[in-house]
Short mmCIF file of C-alpha atoms and ligand atoms in Angstrom, two decimals:
data_model
loop_
_atom_site.label_atom_id
_atom_site.label_comp_id
_atom_site.label_asym_id
_atom_site.label_seq_id
_atom_site.Cartn_x
_atom_site.Cartn_y
_atom_site.Cartn_z
CA UNK A 1 4.34 -14.73 -42.57
CA UNK A 2 2.41 -11.64 -41.50
CA UNK A 3 2.58 -10.29 -37.96
CA UNK A 4 -0.96 -11.58 -37.35
CA UNK A 5 0.05 -15.06 -38.51
CA UNK A 6 3.05 -14.98 -36.15
CA UNK A 7 0.76 -14.00 -33.28
CA UNK A 8 -1.62 -16.87 -34.08
CA UNK A 9 1.34 -19.25 -34.20
CA UNK A 10 2.64 -18.38 -30.73
CA UNK A 11 -0.90 -18.20 -29.33
CA UNK A 12 -1.40 -21.84 -30.31
CA UNK A 13 2.09 -22.86 -29.17
CA UNK A 14 1.36 -21.57 -25.66
CA UNK A 15 -1.23 -24.34 -25.23
CA UNK A 16 1.68 -26.72 -24.61
CA UNK A 17 2.42 -24.83 -21.37
CA UNK A 18 -1.13 -25.06 -19.99
CA UNK A 19 -1.38 -27.46 -17.06
CA UNK A 20 -4.54 -29.61 -17.37
CA UNK A 21 -7.10 -29.21 -14.59
CA UNK A 22 -5.74 -25.87 -13.38
CA UNK A 23 -6.66 -22.19 -13.67
CA UNK A 24 -4.69 -20.46 -16.44
CA UNK A 25 -3.47 -16.87 -16.07
CA UNK A 26 -4.43 -14.84 -19.12
CA UNK A 27 -2.90 -11.51 -20.14
CA UNK A 28 -4.16 -8.83 -22.49
CA UNK A 29 -3.56 -7.74 -26.08
CA UNK A 30 -3.78 -8.88 -29.68
CA UNK A 31 -1.33 -11.79 -29.19
CA UNK A 32 -3.18 -12.96 -26.11
CA UNK A 33 -6.44 -12.80 -28.05
CA UNK A 34 -4.97 -15.52 -30.28
CA UNK A 35 -4.08 -17.53 -27.17
CA UNK A 36 -7.62 -17.14 -25.79
CA UNK A 37 -9.09 -18.35 -29.08
CA UNK A 38 -6.78 -21.38 -28.97
CA UNK A 39 -7.58 -21.98 -25.29
CA UNK A 40 -11.24 -22.38 -26.20
CA UNK A 41 -10.31 -25.58 -28.04
CA UNK A 42 -9.16 -27.19 -24.75
CA UNK A 43 -11.59 -25.46 -22.38
CA UNK A 44 -12.94 -28.78 -21.07
CA UNK A 45 -9.44 -29.74 -19.93
CA UNK A 46 -8.87 -26.67 -17.71
CA UNK A 47 -10.62 -25.40 -14.57
CA UNK A 48 -10.85 -21.92 -16.08
CA UNK A 49 -8.88 -18.69 -16.30
CA UNK A 50 -7.92 -15.67 -14.25
CA UNK A 51 -7.88 -12.56 -16.39
CA UNK A 52 -5.82 -9.36 -16.44
CA UNK A 53 -8.41 -7.05 -18.01
CA UNK A 54 -12.08 -6.49 -18.70
CA UNK A 55 -11.28 -6.98 -22.40
CA UNK A 56 -9.81 -10.46 -21.89
CA UNK A 57 -12.54 -11.41 -19.41
CA UNK A 58 -15.24 -10.64 -21.98
CA UNK A 59 -13.43 -12.65 -24.66
CA UNK A 60 -12.91 -15.63 -22.34
CA UNK A 61 -16.53 -15.61 -21.23
CA UNK A 62 -17.83 -15.28 -24.78
CA UNK A 63 -15.97 -18.50 -25.58
CA UNK A 64 -17.44 -20.32 -22.58
CA UNK A 65 -14.31 -20.23 -20.39
CA UNK A 66 -14.99 -19.71 -16.68
CA UNK A 67 -13.22 -16.66 -15.22
CA UNK A 68 -12.09 -16.81 -11.59
CA UNK A 69 -11.59 -13.87 -9.23
CA UNK A 70 -7.88 -13.48 -8.44
CA UNK A 71 -8.80 -13.19 -4.75
CA UNK A 72 -10.07 -16.77 -4.77
CA UNK A 73 -6.74 -18.24 -5.92
CA UNK A 74 -3.63 -19.02 -3.91
CA UNK A 75 -1.42 -19.57 -6.92
CA UNK A 76 -1.53 -20.70 -10.53
CA UNK A 77 1.08 -22.67 -12.47
CA UNK A 78 1.22 -20.54 -15.60
CA UNK A 79 0.54 -16.99 -16.78
CA UNK A 80 0.51 -16.34 -20.53
CA UNK A 81 0.87 -12.77 -21.76
CA UNK A 82 2.40 -10.65 -24.52
CA UNK A 83 4.95 -7.86 -24.23
CA UNK A 84 5.79 -4.58 -25.89
CA UNK A 85 9.50 -5.33 -25.51
CA UNK A 86 11.43 -8.27 -24.08
CA UNK A 87 15.17 -8.47 -23.59
CA UNK A 88 17.58 -11.41 -23.53
CA UNK A 89 17.11 -11.90 -19.78
CA UNK A 90 13.29 -12.09 -19.93
CA UNK A 91 12.77 -8.57 -18.60
CA UNK A 92 9.85 -6.83 -20.29
CA UNK A 93 8.15 -3.53 -20.96
CA UNK A 94 4.37 -3.98 -20.86
CA UNK A 95 1.24 -1.89 -20.71
CA UNK A 96 0.71 -0.86 -24.32
CA UNK A 97 -2.88 -1.97 -23.76
CA UNK A 98 -3.09 -0.12 -20.42
CA UNK A 99 -3.62 -3.38 -18.50
CA UNK A 100 -0.24 -3.44 -16.75
CA UNK A 101 -1.47 -3.33 -13.14
CA UNK A 102 -3.77 -6.33 -13.39
CA UNK A 103 -1.14 -8.06 -15.53
CA UNK A 104 1.40 -7.73 -12.72
CA UNK A 105 -1.16 -8.92 -10.16
CA UNK A 106 -1.91 -12.10 -12.12
CA UNK A 107 1.78 -12.60 -12.93
CA UNK A 108 2.46 -12.40 -9.19
CA UNK A 109 0.12 -15.35 -8.60
CA UNK A 110 1.89 -17.45 -11.19
CA UNK A 111 4.79 -19.84 -10.84
CA UNK A 112 5.81 -19.31 -14.46
CA UNK A 113 5.39 -16.37 -16.86
CA UNK A 114 5.19 -17.51 -20.48
CA UNK A 115 5.62 -14.57 -22.84
CA UNK A 116 4.21 -14.82 -26.37
CA UNK A 117 5.40 -12.32 -28.95
CA UNK A 118 6.47 -11.85 -32.52
CA UNK A 119 10.20 -11.42 -33.08
CA UNK A 120 9.97 -7.63 -33.44
CA UNK A 121 9.54 -7.45 -29.65
CA UNK A 122 12.95 -8.93 -28.79
CA UNK A 123 15.45 -6.11 -28.09
CA UNK A 124 18.97 -5.64 -26.78
CA UNK A 125 18.08 -2.73 -24.50
CA UNK A 126 14.53 -1.77 -23.60
CA UNK A 127 13.21 1.77 -23.82
CA UNK A 128 12.53 2.38 -27.47
CA UNK A 129 8.88 1.53 -26.78
CA UNK A 130 7.49 4.26 -24.49
CA UNK A 131 7.27 2.85 -20.96
CA UNK A 132 3.67 2.89 -19.69
CA UNK A 133 3.08 3.93 -16.09
CA UNK A 134 -0.33 3.76 -14.41
CA UNK A 135 -0.72 6.78 -12.12
CA UNK A 136 -3.29 8.35 -9.87
CA UNK A 137 -4.39 11.31 -12.00
CA UNK A 138 -3.47 14.03 -9.48
CA UNK A 139 0.15 12.77 -9.42
CA UNK A 140 0.68 12.73 -13.20
CA UNK A 141 2.60 16.03 -13.49
CA UNK A 142 4.86 15.27 -10.51
CA UNK A 143 5.64 11.74 -11.75
CA UNK A 144 6.44 13.20 -15.18
CA UNK A 145 8.89 15.67 -13.58
CA UNK A 146 10.53 12.84 -11.64
CA UNK A 147 11.07 10.85 -14.84
CA UNK A 148 12.71 13.89 -16.44
CA UNK A 149 15.10 14.51 -13.55
CA UNK A 150 15.90 10.87 -12.66
CA UNK A 151 16.12 9.34 -16.15
CA UNK A 152 15.87 12.13 -18.73
CA UNK A 153 12.56 10.62 -19.90
CA UNK A 154 9.72 12.61 -21.41
CA UNK A 155 6.33 11.55 -20.05
CA UNK A 156 3.02 12.34 -21.71
CA UNK A 157 -0.50 11.48 -20.64
CA UNK A 158 -2.14 8.89 -22.89
CA UNK A 159 -5.10 10.86 -24.21
CA UNK A 160 -8.60 9.50 -23.70
CA UNK A 161 -7.46 6.44 -21.73
CA UNK A 162 -8.73 5.45 -18.30
CA UNK A 163 -7.54 2.09 -17.00
CA UNK A 164 -9.82 -0.69 -15.73
CA UNK A 165 -8.86 0.64 -12.28
CA UNK A 166 -9.98 4.21 -13.04
CA UNK A 167 -6.48 5.71 -13.36
CA UNK A 168 -4.41 7.48 -16.04
CA UNK A 169 -1.47 6.22 -18.11
CA UNK A 170 1.76 8.13 -18.67
CA UNK A 171 3.92 7.01 -21.62
CA UNK A 172 7.60 7.74 -21.02
CA UNK A 173 9.86 8.22 -24.05
CA UNK A 174 13.61 8.56 -24.31
CA UNK A 175 14.60 5.89 -21.77
CA UNK A 176 17.41 3.38 -22.03
CA UNK A 177 16.67 0.67 -19.48
CA UNK A 178 20.01 -0.84 -18.56
CA UNK A 179 18.97 -1.87 -15.03
CA UNK A 180 15.27 -2.86 -15.13
CA UNK A 181 15.22 -4.10 -11.53
CA UNK A 182 16.57 -0.82 -10.17
CA UNK A 183 14.18 1.27 -12.29
CA UNK A 184 11.15 -0.80 -11.30
CA UNK A 185 12.08 -0.58 -7.62
CA UNK A 186 12.65 3.17 -7.66
CA UNK A 187 9.64 4.22 -9.73
CA UNK A 188 7.31 2.01 -7.68
CA UNK A 189 8.16 4.16 -4.66
CA UNK A 190 7.15 7.49 -6.17
CA UNK A 191 3.86 8.71 -4.65
CA UNK A 192 0.96 8.34 -7.07
CA UNK A 193 2.55 5.56 -9.14
CA UNK A 194 0.24 2.57 -9.21
CA UNK A 195 2.38 0.37 -11.46
CA UNK A 196 5.36 0.90 -13.73
CA UNK A 197 5.32 -1.12 -16.94
CA UNK A 198 8.81 -2.51 -16.36
CA UNK A 199 8.41 -6.21 -15.52
CA UNK A 200 11.67 -7.14 -13.83
CA UNK A 201 10.58 -8.86 -10.62
CA UNK A 202 7.92 -10.61 -12.67
CA UNK A 203 10.04 -11.38 -15.70
CA UNK A 204 9.29 -14.04 -18.28
CA UNK A 205 10.68 -17.51 -17.62
CA UNK A 206 9.99 -18.61 -21.18
CA UNK A 207 9.37 -16.68 -24.37
CA UNK A 208 7.65 -18.16 -27.42
CA UNK A 209 8.83 -15.94 -30.23
CA UNK A 210 7.10 -16.01 -33.61
CA UNK A 211 9.69 -15.99 -36.41
CA UNK A 212 9.57 -16.60 -40.14
CA UNK A 213 11.10 -20.01 -39.41
CA UNK A 214 8.44 -20.90 -36.82
CA UNK A 215 8.24 -20.69 -33.05
CA UNK A 216 11.53 -20.07 -31.30
CA UNK A 217 11.44 -21.04 -27.62
CA UNK A 218 13.72 -19.09 -25.29
CA UNK A 219 14.08 -20.60 -21.81
CA UNK A 220 15.56 -17.86 -19.60
CA UNK A 221 16.20 -20.22 -16.69
CA UNK A 222 18.65 -22.38 -18.60
C1 5RP B 301 -1.21 -4.87 -22.55
C2 5RP B 301 0.13 -5.45 -22.76
C3 5RP B 301 0.34 -6.31 -23.96
O1 5RP B 301 0.83 -7.54 -23.54
C4 5RP B 301 1.31 -5.66 -24.89
O2 5RP B 301 0.86 -4.35 -25.17
C5 5RP B 301 1.47 -6.45 -26.18
O3 5RP B 301 0.29 -6.39 -26.90
P1 5RP B 301 0.15 -7.03 -28.35
O4 5RP B 301 0.15 -8.51 -28.18
O5 5RP B 301 -1.18 -6.51 -28.84
O6 5RP B 301 1.30 -6.54 -29.18
O7 5RP B 301 1.05 -5.27 -22.00
O8 5RP B 301 -1.25 -4.00 -21.47
#
């Protein structure tokens, strides 16, 4: 199976986790696009969606799915999103599509994070994929220096990218993330950091992994 076929497979499989009559949390990216397309087939059975990016909002609306404002929701049962890397505890690196801040906001509303990914995303130790960090532009150089001194990481500005929130993205290479919770906690405190793309506090509870043999379900709470 091609990578696109694996993405379509897990996008459809995630429908099993949608709770009828509720608002579904929707992430961002090529795997999520497959989920959105599948969601359209059951749109009359859900109240609508809450979206993590302008890109996903436009796709949802074009398929006739109502998009709610996150401020109007107390909580949602499920958030479905992809990942750039996921480890065996459900910790993730996210933000390859620059949507990490809104992704964390919607994940924070959700009782359960369902990650959908092809098997190339499952890793022993995260950090091979450059860790995205959304920063206020005037803090970019200082945050880059902090990554170098605290973790030996090399941060570069993602050229030509402005987030949906009007900020910049730093991509940090050369990290080995052995303690995702500690890294997320520390980096979040650096002035000018809006969001670090380490999802430890908002880890996945379930991962639907596309493999050549079909969908492998990993339940991290078991
Ligand atoms: C966007 C993300 C995506 O979930 C991540 O980049 C995976 O994307 P794809 O499904 O296209 O591989 O975090 O900010």
